[in-house]
PDB file of C-alpha atoms in Angstrom:
ATOM      1  CA  MET A   1      14.437  26.612  -2.450  1.00  0.00           C
ATOM      2  CA  GLU A   2      10.865  27.682  -3.185  1.00  0.00           C
ATOM      3  CA  ILE A   3       8.193  25.362  -1.620  1.00  0.00           C
ATOM      4  CA  VAL A   4       5.167  25.144  -4.014  1.00  0.00           C
ATOM      5  CA  ARG A   5       1.823  23.282  -3.474  1.00  0.00           C
ATOM      6  CA  VAL A   6       1.022  20.782  -6.342  1.00  0.00           C
ATOM      7  CA  GLY A   7      -2.090  19.194  -7.353  1.00  0.00           C
ATOM      8  CA  PRO A   8      -3.317  16.881 -10.293  1.00  0.00           C
ATOM      9  CA  ASP A   9      -3.644  19.571 -12.792  1.00  0.00           C
ATOM     10  CA  SER A  10      -0.519  21.236 -11.827  1.00  0.00           C
ATOM     11  CA  GLU A  11       2.123  21.978 -14.809  1.00  0.00           C
ATOM     12  CA  LEU A  12       4.641  20.552 -12.244  1.00  0.00           C
ATOM     13  CA  VAL A  13       3.454  17.046 -12.509  1.00  0.00           C
ATOM     14  CA  GLU A  14       5.780  16.162 -15.488  1.00  0.00           C
ATOM     15  CA  GLY A  15       8.690  17.418 -13.713  1.00  0.00           C
ATOM     16  CA  LEU A  16       7.535  15.634 -10.497  1.00  0.00           C
ATOM     17  CA  VAL A  17       7.552  12.402 -12.405  1.00  0.00           C
ATOM     18  CA  ALA A  18      11.088  12.956 -13.677  1.00  0.00           C
ATOM     19  CA  PHE A  19      12.002  13.861 -10.131  1.00  0.00           C
ATOM     20  CA  GLY A  20      10.564  10.461  -9.048  1.00  0.00           C
ATOM     21  CA  ARG A  21      12.420   8.491 -11.774  1.00  0.00           C
ATOM     22  CA  ALA A  22      15.737   9.879 -10.587  1.00  0.00           C
ATOM     23  CA  VAL A  23      15.154   9.229  -6.842  1.00  0.00           C
ATOM     24  CA  VAL A  24      14.011   5.646  -7.497  1.00  0.00           C
ATOM     25  CA  ALA A  25      17.159   5.074  -9.669  1.00  0.00           C
ATOM     26  CA  VAL A  26      19.262   5.696  -6.656  1.00  0.00           C
ATOM     27  CA  ASP A  27      17.303   4.694  -3.484  1.00  0.00           C
ATOM     28  CA  SER A  28      15.126   1.726  -4.820  1.00  0.00           C
ATOM     29  CA  PRO A  29      16.258   0.674  -8.390  1.00  0.00           C
ATOM     30  CA  TRP A  30      13.909  -2.519  -8.036  1.00  0.00           C
ATOM     31  CA  ALA A  31      10.954  -0.246  -7.859  1.00  0.00           C
ATOM     32  CA  HIS A  32       8.646   1.009 -10.575  1.00  0.00           C
ATOM     33  CA  PRO A  33       8.281   4.846 -10.717  1.00  0.00           C
ATOM     34  CA  ALA A  34       4.942   6.575 -11.241  1.00  0.00           C
ATOM     35  CA  THR A  35       3.557   7.530 -14.474  1.00  0.00           C
ATOM     36  CA  PRO A  36       1.996  10.823 -15.168  1.00  0.00           C
ATOM     37  CA  ALA A  37      -1.399   9.286 -15.205  1.00  0.00           C
ATOM     38  CA  ARG A  38      -0.880   7.268 -11.935  1.00  0.00           C
ATOM     39  CA  LEU A  39       0.724  10.211 -10.285  1.00  0.00           C
ATOM     40  CA  ARG A  40      -2.299  12.584 -11.376  1.00  0.00           C
ATOM     41  CA  GLY A  41      -4.664  10.001 -10.031  1.00  0.00           C
ATOM     42  CA  LEU A  42      -2.966   9.730  -6.625  1.00  0.00           C
ATOM     43  CA  LEU A  43      -2.814  13.715  -6.299  1.00  0.00           C
ATOM     44  CA  ALA A  44      -6.506  13.573  -7.186  1.00  0.00           C
ATOM     45  CA  HIS A  45      -7.864  10.770  -5.219  1.00  0.00           C
ATOM     46  CA  GLY A  46      -5.232   9.315  -2.868  1.00  0.00           C
ATOM     47  CA  TRP A  47      -5.645   5.895  -1.720  1.00  0.00           C
ATOM     48  CA  ASP A  48      -9.277   5.704  -0.727  1.00  0.00           C
ATOM     49  CA  GLY A  49     -10.702   9.021  -1.919  1.00  0.00           C
ATOM     50  CA  GLU A  50      -8.612  11.263   0.481  1.00  0.00           C
ATOM     51  CA  PRO A  51      -5.716  12.813  -1.510  1.00  0.00           C
ATOM     52  CA  PRO A  52      -2.565  14.031   0.134  1.00  0.00           C
ATOM     53  CA  SER A  53      -1.446  17.599   0.437  1.00  0.00           C
ATOM     54  CA  SER A  54       1.384  17.696  -1.691  1.00  0.00           C
ATOM     55  CA  TRP A  55       4.426  19.995  -2.138  1.00  0.00           C
ATOM     56  CA  VAL A  56       7.537  20.375  -4.319  1.00  0.00           C
ATOM     57  CA  GLY A  57      10.850  22.183  -3.807  1.00  0.00           C
ATOM     58  CA  LEU A  58      11.828  24.143  -6.609  1.00  0.00           C
ATOM     59  CA  GLU A  59      15.305  25.699  -7.708  1.00  0.00           C
ATOM     60  CA  ASP A  60      15.395  27.603 -10.811  1.00  0.00           C
ATOM     61  CA  GLY A  61      12.320  25.685 -12.056  1.00  0.00           C
ATOM     62  CA  GLU A  62      13.796  22.202 -11.248  1.00  0.00           C
ATOM     63  CA  VAL A  63      11.906  19.854  -8.830  1.00  0.00           C
ATOM     64  CA  VAL A  64      14.749  19.141  -6.048  1.00  0.00           C
ATOM     65  CA  ALA A  65      12.649  17.920  -3.291  1.00  0.00           C
ATOM     66  CA  ALA A  66       8.829  16.700  -2.901  1.00  0.00           C
ATOM     67  CA  GLY A  67       6.759  15.576  -0.016  1.00  0.00           C
ATOM     68  CA  GLY A  68       3.232  15.103   1.204  1.00  0.00           C
ATOM     69  CA  LEU A  69       1.042  15.031   4.165  1.00  0.00           C
ATOM     70  CA  TRP A  70      -1.508  12.115   4.609  1.00  0.00           C
ATOM     71  CA  ALA A  71      -4.279  12.917   7.081  1.00  0.00           C
ATOM     72  CA  SER A  72      -7.341  10.609   7.263  1.00  0.00           C
ATOM     73  CA  SER A  73     -10.800  12.104   8.291  1.00  0.00           C
ATOM     74  CA  TYR A  74     -12.037   8.708   9.245  1.00  0.00           C
ATOM     75  CA  ASP A  75      -9.859   7.566  11.911  1.00  0.00           C
ATOM     76  CA  ASN A  76      -6.408   8.390  13.640  1.00  0.00           C
ATOM     77  CA  LEU A  77      -7.604  12.014  13.856  1.00  0.00           C
ATOM     78  CA  GLN A  78      -4.639  12.932  15.727  1.00  0.00           C
ATOM     79  CA  SER A  79      -2.038  11.361  13.209  1.00  0.00           C
ATOM     80  CA  GLY A  80      -0.391  12.505   9.960  1.00  0.00           C
ATOM     81  CA  TRP A  81       1.844  10.711   7.598  1.00  0.00           C
ATOM     82  CA  LEU A  82       4.605  12.470   5.942  1.00  0.00           C
ATOM     83  CA  ASP A  83       6.715  11.281   2.875  1.00  0.00           C
ATOM     84  CA  LEU A  84       9.476  13.332   1.371  1.00  0.00           C
ATOM     85  CA  ALA A  85      12.243  12.791  -0.863  1.00  0.00           C
ATOM     86  CA  VAL A  86      15.345  15.062  -2.117  1.00  0.00           C
ATOM     87  CA  LEU A  87      17.060  14.655  -5.613  1.00  0.00           C
ATOM     88  CA  PRO A  88      20.156  12.868  -5.775  1.00  0.00           C
ATOM     89  CA  GLY A  89      23.073  15.320  -5.982  1.00  0.00           C
ATOM     90  CA  HIS A  90      21.121  18.008  -4.035  1.00  0.00           C
ATOM     91  CA  ARG A  91      21.046  16.195  -0.810  1.00  0.00           C
ATOM     92  CA  ARG A  92      23.085  17.132   2.401  1.00  0.00           C
ATOM     93  CA  ARG A  93      22.202  20.761   1.650  1.00  0.00           C
ATOM     94  CA  GLY A  94      19.425  21.122   4.100  1.00  0.00           C
ATOM     95  CA  LEU A  95      16.624  20.903   1.546  1.00  0.00           C
ATOM     96  CA  GLY A  96      15.148  17.717   3.170  1.00  0.00           C
ATOM     97  CA  SER A  97      15.182  19.531   6.533  1.00  0.00           C
ATOM     98  CA  ALA A  98      13.434  22.459   5.179  1.00  0.00           C
ATOM     99  CA  LEU A  99      10.632  20.532   3.587  1.00  0.00           C
ATOM    100  CA  LEU A 100      10.281  18.465   6.662  1.00  0.00           C
ATOM    101  CA  ARG A 101       9.850  21.623   8.735  1.00  0.00           C
ATOM    102  CA  HIS A 102       7.233  22.566   6.362  1.00  0.00           C
ATOM    103  CA  LEU A 103       5.400  19.440   6.510  1.00  0.00           C
ATOM    104  CA  GLU A 104       5.350  19.386  10.092  1.00  0.00           C
ATOM    105  CA  GLN A 105       3.969  22.867  10.193  1.00  0.00           C
ATOM    106  CA  GLU A 106       1.303  21.983   8.041  1.00  0.00           C
ATOM    107  CA  ALA A 107       0.295  18.943  10.218  1.00  0.00           C
ATOM    108  CA  ALA A 108       0.320  21.205  13.171  1.00  0.00           C
ATOM    109  CA  SER A 109      -1.936  23.526  11.629  1.00  0.00           C
ATOM    110  CA  ARG A 110      -4.399  20.677  11.256  1.00  0.00           C
ATOM    111  CA  GLY A 111      -3.960  19.360  14.848  1.00  0.00           C
ATOM    112  CA  ARG A 112      -1.924  16.405  14.140  1.00  0.00           C
ATOM    113  CA  THR A 113       0.298  15.464  16.829  1.00  0.00           C
ATOM    114  CA  VAL A 114       1.407  12.085  16.018  1.00  0.00           C
ATOM    115  CA  LEU A 115       3.654  12.350  12.835  1.00  0.00           C
ATOM    116  CA  GLY A 116       4.911   9.315  11.124  1.00  0.00           C
ATOM    117  CA  THR A 117       7.303   8.676   8.077  1.00  0.00           C
ATOM    118  CA  ASN A 118       9.204   5.797   6.420  1.00  0.00           C
ATOM    119  CA  PHE A 119      11.946   5.381   3.756  1.00  0.00           C
ATOM    120  CA  TRP A 120      13.629   2.582   1.996  1.00  0.00           C
ATOM    121  CA  GLU A 121      16.069   1.213   4.465  1.00  0.00           C
ATOM    122  CA  SER A 122      19.111   3.646   4.644  1.00  0.00           C
ATOM    123  CA  ALA A 123      21.616   4.760   7.163  1.00  0.00           C
ATOM    124  CA  ALA A 124      21.553   8.166   5.885  1.00  0.00           C
ATOM    125  CA  TRP A 125      17.761   8.443   6.028  1.00  0.00           C
ATOM    126  CA  HIS A 126      17.853   6.910   9.477  1.00  0.00           C
ATOM    127  CA  SER A 127      20.258   9.646  10.775  1.00  0.00           C
ATOM    128  CA  PHE A 128      18.083  12.215   9.149  1.00  0.00           C
ATOM    129  CA  VAL A 129      14.809  11.334  10.861  1.00  0.00           C
ATOM    130  CA  THR A 130      16.232  10.576  14.216  1.00  0.00           C
ATOM    131  CA  ALA A 131      17.981  13.686  14.309  1.00  0.00           C
ATOM    132  CA  ALA A 132      14.557  15.381  13.675  1.00  0.00           C
ATOM    133  CA  GLY A 133      13.213  13.619  16.736  1.00  0.00           C
ATOM    134  CA  TYR A 134      11.728  10.632  15.303  1.00  0.00           C
ATOM    135  CA  VAL A 135      11.906   6.949  16.620  1.00  0.00           C
ATOM    136  CA  GLN A 136      11.606   3.799  14.785  1.00  0.00           C
ATOM    137  CA  GLY A 137       8.653   1.712  15.605  1.00  0.00           C
ATOM    138  CA  SER A 138       8.471  -0.940  12.966  1.00  0.00           C
ATOM    139  CA  THR A 139       9.934  -2.201   9.641  1.00  0.00           C
ATOM    140  CA  SER A 140       8.010  -3.562   6.750  1.00  0.00           C
ATOM    141  CA  ALA A 141       9.290  -5.912   4.185  1.00  0.00           C
ATOM    142  CA  VAL A 142       8.534  -5.324   0.366  1.00  0.00           C
ATOM    143  CA  ARG A 143       8.212  -8.727  -1.349  1.00  0.00           C
ATOM    144  CA  ARG A 144       7.585  -9.268  -4.944  1.00  0.00           C
ATOM    145  CA  GLN A 145       6.124 -12.403  -6.560  1.00  0.00           C
ATOM    146  CA  ARG A 146       7.530 -13.475 -10.031  1.00  0.00           C
ATOM    147  CA  LEU A 147       4.921 -15.362 -11.884  1.00  0.00           C
ATOM    148  CA  ASP A 148       7.744 -16.945 -14.186  1.00  0.00           C
ATOM    149  CA  ARG A 149       9.247 -18.839 -11.236  1.00  0.00           C
ATOM    150  CA  LEU A 150       6.441 -19.755  -8.900  1.00  0.00           C
ATOM    151  CA  PRO A 151       7.528 -22.535  -6.576  1.00  0.00           C
ATOM    152  CA  GLU A 152       7.092 -26.007  -7.614  1.00  0.00           C
ATOM    153  CA  GLY A 153       3.778 -27.637  -6.157  1.00  0.00           C
ATOM    154  CA  TRP A 154       2.225 -24.449  -5.078  1.00  0.00           C
ATOM    155  CA  ARG A 155      -1.122 -25.369  -6.797  1.00  0.00           C
ATOM    156  CA  ASP A 156      -1.018 -28.839  -4.915  1.00  0.00           C
ATOM    157  CA  ARG A 157      -0.564 -26.951  -1.574  1.00  0.00           C
ATOM    158  CA  VAL A 158      -3.451 -24.612  -2.204  1.00  0.00           C
ATOM    159  CA  ALA A 159      -5.709 -27.478  -3.552  1.00  0.00           C
ATOM    160  CA  GLN A 160      -4.842 -29.492  -0.509  1.00  0.00           C
ATOM    161  CA  ALA A 161      -5.959 -26.663   1.965  1.00  0.00           C
ATOM    162  CA  ARG A 162      -9.119 -25.783  -0.054  1.00  0.00           C
ATOM    163  CA  SER A 163     -10.315 -29.651   0.071  1.00  0.00           C
ATOM    164  CA  GLY A 164      -9.318 -29.996   3.740  1.00  0.00           C
ATOM    165  CA  PRO A 165      -9.299 -27.144   6.377  1.00  0.00           C
ATOM    166  CA  ALA A 166     -11.168 -24.735   3.957  1.00  0.00           C
ATOM    167  CA  ALA A 167     -13.529 -27.177   2.586  1.00  0.00           C
ATOM    168  CA  ALA A 168     -16.542 -25.215   4.148  1.00  0.00           C
ATOM    169  CA  TYR A 169     -15.990 -22.063   2.137  1.00  0.00           C
ATOM    170  CA  ASP A 170     -16.958 -20.900  -1.290  1.00  0.00           C
ATOM    171  CA  LEU A 171     -14.804 -18.406  -3.358  1.00  0.00           C
ATOM    172  CA  VAL A 172     -16.596 -15.575  -5.021  1.00  0.00           C
ATOM    173  CA  ARG A 173     -14.864 -13.565  -7.710  1.00  0.00           C
ATOM    174  CA  VAL A 174     -15.565  -9.877  -8.170  1.00  0.00           C
ATOM    175  CA  ARG A 175     -14.081  -7.735 -10.612  1.00  0.00           C
ATOM    176  CA  GLY A 176     -14.174  -3.872  -9.955  1.00  0.00           C
ATOM    177  CA  ALA A 177     -16.522  -2.539  -7.459  1.00  0.00           C
ATOM    178  CA  VAL A 178     -18.054  -4.637  -4.986  1.00  0.00           C
ATOM    179  CA  PRO A 179     -21.743  -5.477  -5.547  1.00  0.00           C
ATOM    180  CA  GLU A 180     -24.210  -3.369  -3.737  1.00  0.00           C
ATOM    181  CA  ASP A 181     -25.797  -6.431  -2.201  1.00  0.00           C
ATOM    182  CA  MET A 182     -22.347  -7.425  -0.573  1.00  0.00           C
ATOM    183  CA  ILE A 183     -20.844  -4.052   0.509  1.00  0.00           C
ATOM    184  CA  GLU A 184     -22.218  -3.799   3.994  1.00  0.00           C
ATOM    185  CA  ALA A 185     -20.999  -7.195   4.968  1.00  0.00           C
ATOM    186  CA  PHE A 186     -17.648  -6.468   3.150  1.00  0.00           C
ATOM    187  CA  ALA A 187     -17.185  -3.315   5.043  1.00  0.00           C
ATOM    188  CA  GLU A 188     -17.418  -5.207   8.245  1.00  0.00           C
ATOM    189  CA  LEU A 189     -15.047  -7.816   6.952  1.00  0.00           C
ATOM    190  CA  TRP A 190     -12.291  -5.160   5.892  1.00  0.00           C
ATOM    191  CA  ALA A 191     -12.011  -3.968   9.333  1.00  0.00           C
ATOM    192  CA  ALA A 192     -10.570  -7.388  10.405  1.00  0.00           C
ATOM    193  CA  ILE A 193      -7.269  -5.838   8.879  1.00  0.00           C
ATOM    194  CA  ASN A 194      -6.896  -4.153  12.272  1.00  0.00           C
ATOM    195  CA  ASP A 195      -5.441  -7.412  13.718  1.00  0.00           C
ATOM    196  CA  ALA A 196      -2.371  -6.915  11.664  1.00  0.00           C
ATOM    197  CA  PRO A 197       0.678  -6.010  13.832  1.00  0.00           C
ATOM    198  CA  ASN A 198       1.820  -2.371  14.230  1.00  0.00           C
ATOM    199  CA  ASP A 199       4.729  -3.210  16.643  1.00  0.00           C
ATOM    200  CA  ASP A 200       5.670   0.085  18.372  1.00  0.00           C
ATOM    201  CA  LEU A 201       3.845   2.462  16.289  1.00  0.00           C
ATOM    202  CA  VAL A 202       1.009   4.562  17.921  1.00  0.00           C
ATOM    203  CA  VAL A 203      -1.917   3.600  15.665  1.00  0.00           C
ATOM    204  CA  GLU A 204      -5.726   3.506  16.445  1.00  0.00           C
ATOM    205  CA  ASP A 205      -7.924   1.059  14.610  1.00  0.00           C
ATOM    206  CA  GLU A 206      -9.028   1.901  11.237  1.00  0.00           C
ATOM    207  CA  VAL A 207     -12.809   2.243  10.468  1.00  0.00           C
ATOM    208  CA  PHE A 208     -14.187   1.336   7.119  1.00  0.00           C
ATOM    209  CA  PRO A 209     -17.747   2.570   6.345  1.00  0.00           C
ATOM    210  CA  VAL A 210     -19.110   2.007   2.876  1.00  0.00           C
ATOM    211  CA  GLU A 211     -18.228   5.456   1.663  1.00  0.00           C
ATOM    212  CA  ARG A 212     -14.688   4.826   2.346  1.00  0.00           C
ATOM    213  CA  ILE A 213     -14.700   1.519   0.346  1.00  0.00           C
ATOM    214  CA  ARG A 214     -16.330   3.434  -2.628  1.00  0.00           C
ATOM    215  CA  GLY A 215     -13.762   5.923  -2.355  1.00  0.00           C
ATOM    216  CA  TYR A 216     -11.173   3.543  -2.488  1.00  0.00           C
ATOM    217  CA  GLU A 217     -12.770   2.049  -5.574  1.00  0.00           C
ATOM    218  CA  ARG A 218     -13.105   5.395  -7.321  1.00  0.00           C
ATOM    219  CA  ALA A 219      -9.319   6.160  -6.587  1.00  0.00           C
ATOM    220  CA  GLN A 220      -8.219   2.862  -7.813  1.00  0.00           C
ATOM    221  CA  LEU A 221     -10.322   1.901 -10.809  1.00  0.00           C
ATOM    222  CA  PRO A 222      -9.027   4.776 -13.245  1.00  0.00           C
ATOM    223  CA  THR A 223      -5.569   3.234 -13.285  1.00  0.00           C
ATOM    224  CA  SER A 224      -5.978  -0.329 -12.009  1.00  0.00           C
ATOM    225  CA  ARG A 225      -8.206  -3.457 -12.626  1.00  0.00           C
ATOM    226  CA  LEU A 226      -9.297  -4.474  -9.205  1.00  0.00           C
ATOM    227  CA  TYR A 227      -9.774  -8.256  -8.649  1.00  0.00           C
ATOM    228  CA  HIS A 228     -11.480  -9.475  -5.413  1.00  0.00           C
ATOM    229  CA  LEU A 229     -11.599 -12.961  -4.107  1.00  0.00           C
ATOM    230  CA  ILE A 230     -13.948 -13.247  -1.222  1.00  0.00           C
ATOM    231  CA  ALA A 231     -14.249 -16.466   0.947  1.00  0.00           C
ATOM    232  CA  VAL A 232     -17.913 -17.120   1.932  1.00  0.00           C
ATOM    233  CA  HIS A 233     -18.622 -19.624   4.763  1.00  0.00           C
ATOM    234  CA  ARG A 234     -21.067 -21.959   3.225  1.00  0.00           C
ATOM    235  CA  PRO A 235     -23.267 -22.955   6.443  1.00  0.00           C
ATOM    236  CA  ASP A 236     -24.309 -19.462   7.178  1.00  0.00           C
ATOM    237  CA  GLY A 237     -23.203 -17.162   4.293  1.00  0.00           C
ATOM    238  CA  GLN A 238     -20.825 -15.084   6.216  1.00  0.00           C
ATOM    239  CA  LEU A 239     -18.112 -13.153   4.596  1.00  0.00           C
ATOM    240  CA  ALA A 240     -14.983 -14.776   5.965  1.00  0.00           C
ATOM    241  CA  GLY A 241     -11.998 -13.438   4.165  1.00  0.00           C
ATOM    242  CA  HIS A 242     -10.787 -11.621   1.087  1.00  0.00           C
ATOM    243  CA  THR A 243      -7.953 -10.729  -0.954  1.00  0.00           C
ATOM    244  CA  ILE A 244      -7.383  -7.854  -3.454  1.00  0.00           C
ATOM    245  CA  VAL A 245      -4.916  -7.301  -6.241  1.00  0.00           C
ATOM    246  CA  ALA A 246      -4.703  -4.446  -8.533  1.00  0.00           C
ATOM    247  CA  VAL A 247      -3.397  -4.598 -11.969  1.00  0.00           C
ATOM    248  CA  ASP A 248      -1.744  -1.664 -13.511  1.00  0.00           C
ATOM    249  CA  THR A 249      -3.737  -0.777 -16.586  1.00  0.00           C
ATOM    250  CA  GLU A 250      -0.894   1.142 -18.246  1.00  0.00           C
ATOM    251  CA  ARG A 251       1.615  -1.511 -17.475  1.00  0.00           C
ATOM    252  CA  PRO A 252      -0.333  -4.778 -17.261  1.00  0.00           C
ATOM    253  CA  SER A 253       2.852  -6.546 -16.293  1.00  0.00           C
ATOM    254  CA  LEU A 254       2.482  -5.176 -12.743  1.00  0.00           C
ATOM    255  CA  GLY A 255       0.143  -6.098 -10.073  1.00  0.00           C
ATOM    256  CA  SER A 256      -0.112  -4.854  -6.510  1.00  0.00           C
ATOM    257  CA  GLN A 257      -1.457  -6.775  -3.509  1.00  0.00           C
ATOM    258  CA  HIS A 258      -3.792  -4.399  -1.509  1.00  0.00           C
ATOM    259  CA  ASP A 259      -5.295  -6.384   1.233  1.00  0.00           C
ATOM    260  CA  THR A 260      -5.575 -10.018   2.605  1.00  0.00           C
ATOM    261  CA  THR A 261      -7.727 -10.455   5.353  1.00  0.00           C
ATOM    262  CA  VAL A 262      -9.326 -13.271   7.343  1.00  0.00           C
ATOM    263  CA  ALA A 263     -12.135 -12.616  10.007  1.00  0.00           C
ATOM    264  CA  PRO A 264     -11.140 -13.705  13.435  1.00  0.00           C
ATOM    265  CA  ALA A 265     -13.932 -16.208  13.772  1.00  0.00           C
ATOM    266  CA  HIS A 266     -12.580 -17.883  10.475  1.00  0.00           C
ATOM    267  CA  ARG A 267      -9.049 -18.229  11.127  1.00  0.00           C
ATOM    268  CA  GLY A 268      -7.045 -21.441  11.580  1.00  0.00           C
ATOM    269  CA  HIS A 269      -8.622 -22.849   8.124  1.00  0.00           C
ATOM    270  CA  ARG A 270      -5.727 -21.895   5.854  1.00  0.00           C
ATOM    271  CA  LEU A 271      -7.684 -19.245   4.038  1.00  0.00           C
ATOM    272  CA  GLY A 272      -5.024 -16.809   3.789  1.00  0.00           C
ATOM    273  CA  LEU A 273      -3.306 -19.344   1.607  1.00  0.00           C
ATOM    274  CA  VAL A 274      -6.227 -20.475  -0.318  1.00  0.00           C
ATOM    275  CA  LEU A 275      -7.286 -16.798  -1.095  1.00  0.00           C
ATOM    276  CA  LYS A 276      -3.894 -15.776  -2.362  1.00  0.00           C
ATOM    277  CA  GLY A 277      -3.284 -18.990  -4.225  1.00  0.00           C
ATOM    278  CA  GLU A 278      -6.633 -19.063  -5.971  1.00  0.00           C
ATOM    279  CA  MET A 279      -6.175 -15.457  -6.856  1.00  0.00           C
ATOM    280  CA  MET A 280      -2.932 -16.181  -8.633  1.00  0.00           C
ATOM    281  CA  SER A 281      -4.693 -18.957 -10.583  1.00  0.00           C
ATOM    282  CA  TRP A 282      -7.440 -16.483 -11.649  1.00  0.00           C
ATOM    283  CA  LEU A 283      -4.682 -13.866 -12.582  1.00  0.00           C
ATOM    284  CA  LEU A 284      -2.632 -16.283 -14.631  1.00  0.00           C
ATOM    285  CA  ALA A 285      -5.716 -16.993 -16.452  1.00  0.00           C
ATOM    286  CA  ASP A 286      -7.050 -13.560 -16.905  1.00  0.00           C
ATOM    287  CA  GLU A 287      -3.986 -11.345 -16.907  1.00  0.00           C
ATOM    288  CA  PRO A 288      -1.620 -13.268 -19.446  1.00  0.00           C
ATOM    289  CA  ALA A 289       0.838 -10.061 -19.561  1.00  0.00           C
ATOM    290  CA  LEU A 290       1.082  -9.879 -15.591  1.00  0.00           C
ATOM    291  CA  ARG A 291       4.671 -10.726 -14.478  1.00  0.00           C
ATOM    292  CA  GLU A 292       5.064  -9.671 -11.037  1.00  0.00           C
ATOM    293  CA  VAL A 293       2.797  -8.887  -7.801  1.00  0.00           C
ATOM    294  CA  GLU A 294       4.021  -6.883  -5.168  1.00  0.00           C
ATOM    295  CA  THR A 295       2.996  -7.002  -1.432  1.00  0.00           C
ATOM    296  CA  GLN A 296       4.150  -5.180   1.811  1.00  0.00           C
ATOM    297  CA  ASN A 297       3.992  -6.526   5.355  1.00  0.00           C
ATOM    298  CA  ALA A 298       5.482  -5.527   8.786  1.00  0.00           C
ATOM    299  CA  GLU A 299       8.227  -7.940   9.440  1.00  0.00           C
ATOM    300  CA  SER A 300       6.479  -9.263  12.666  1.00  0.00           C
ATOM    301  CA  ASN A 301       3.349 -10.459  10.792  1.00  0.00           C
ATOM    302  CA  ALA A 302       4.550 -14.168  10.566  1.00  0.00           C
ATOM    303  CA  HIS A 303       1.406 -15.607   9.495  1.00  0.00           C
ATOM    304  CA  MET A 304       1.130 -13.838   6.285  1.00  0.00           C
ATOM    305  CA  ILE A 305       4.831 -13.920   5.550  1.00  0.00           C
ATOM    306  CA  ALA A 306       4.475 -17.749   5.849  1.00  0.00           C
ATOM    307  CA  VAL A 307       1.866 -17.453   3.170  1.00  0.00           C
ATOM    308  CA  ASN A 308       3.863 -15.369   0.965  1.00  0.00           C
ATOM    309  CA  ASP A 309       6.934 -17.518   1.220  1.00  0.00           C
ATOM    310  CA  ALA A 310       4.944 -20.708   0.276  1.00  0.00           C
ATOM    311  CA  LEU A 311       3.623 -18.672  -2.912  1.00  0.00           C
ATOM    312  CA  GLY A 312       7.308 -17.580  -3.877  1.00  0.00           C
ATOM    313  CA  TYR A 313       7.383 -13.872  -2.699  1.00  0.00           C
ATOM    314  CA  GLU A 314      10.888 -12.729  -2.368  1.00  0.00           C
ATOM    315  CA  VAL A 315      12.141  -9.467  -0.407  1.00  0.00           C
ATOM    316  CA  VAL A 316      13.204  -6.695  -2.500  1.00  0.00           C
ATOM    317  CA  GLY A 317      13.506  -3.920   0.098  1.00  0.00           C
ATOM    318  CA  ARG A 318      12.614  -2.947   3.776  1.00  0.00           C
ATOM    319  CA  ARG A 319      10.994   0.226   4.928  1.00  0.00           C
ATOM    320  CA  PRO A 320      11.544   1.024   8.418  1.00  0.00           C
ATOM    321  CA  GLU A 321       8.648   3.301   9.835  1.00  0.00           C
ATOM    322  CA  TYR A 322       9.267   6.174  12.200  1.00  0.00           C
ATOM    323  CA  GLN A 323       7.222   8.319  14.482  1.00  0.00           C
ATOM    324  CA  LYS A 324       7.219  11.332  16.564  1.00  0.00           C
ATOM    325  CA  ILE A 325       4.859  12.670  19.019  1.00  0.00           C
ATOM    326  CA  VAL A 326       4.684  16.477  19.194  1.00  0.00           C
ATOM    327  CA  ARG A 327       3.830  17.837  22.710  1.00  0.00           C
TER     328      ARG A 327
END
């Protein structure tokens, strides 16, 4: 197998898209494979302006394996996150091990000594990564909300919370980029996500300077319509919480929950339910083609899971997360 670097302008992108479809069909048939435009955007901009370093494994010109190294320059400077997959029909031939060694060497060359990876829940993948020295530290559940079968009474529950515990908060709608006059306060609010549980994973707090948020927007907006709903504490004007959903511009039936955060000083007022519930009302009105919204949370995040359950999210798959500390 020849391991080759791949970028957004590579002639291998189409082959990588076909590879992704084949992997999804076997490993996670409920998932939606990347389109060429979305994959090129990911390779060019990553999640927040820092693209992954990506490679493919080729045999006779066919993509038979693929992987990437994600390494932030904002925080967790000792950490690297690895993703990899092998084409069904080519597994158990050592291709995954060869690609994993390559990714680990790349991480080592950048001084990354805390390595992480995850996969859809699978006994085979669990055996593969634990044999390579990785230890499971957490499990995330991927949930999907179907807009054609929202639970009965959900609007009433949201309205009751908004008129009761959350009565002191106004909700501000923002489409696209956050306005300049809000961005500093918004950056501070976003950091509240660090309270989300990491279980046994070795993870430092993330930092969210303004330039990182602008990088996130530049990365997402070419392929998504961003909807932000921000809770503002009426008595003092503080930003108290927010939620973000991205609607796929190519496939407007698909939405993705990117973040829901409530600042510590404003918890206990059911803002999580209000924000996510009012977001759904907004999307139902403005995105008539939208059919589903997907989210992912650590299984230990009981509070957010309770909110998701109240709004009709259902588990479609689980992703165990593993780490290895290189001495």
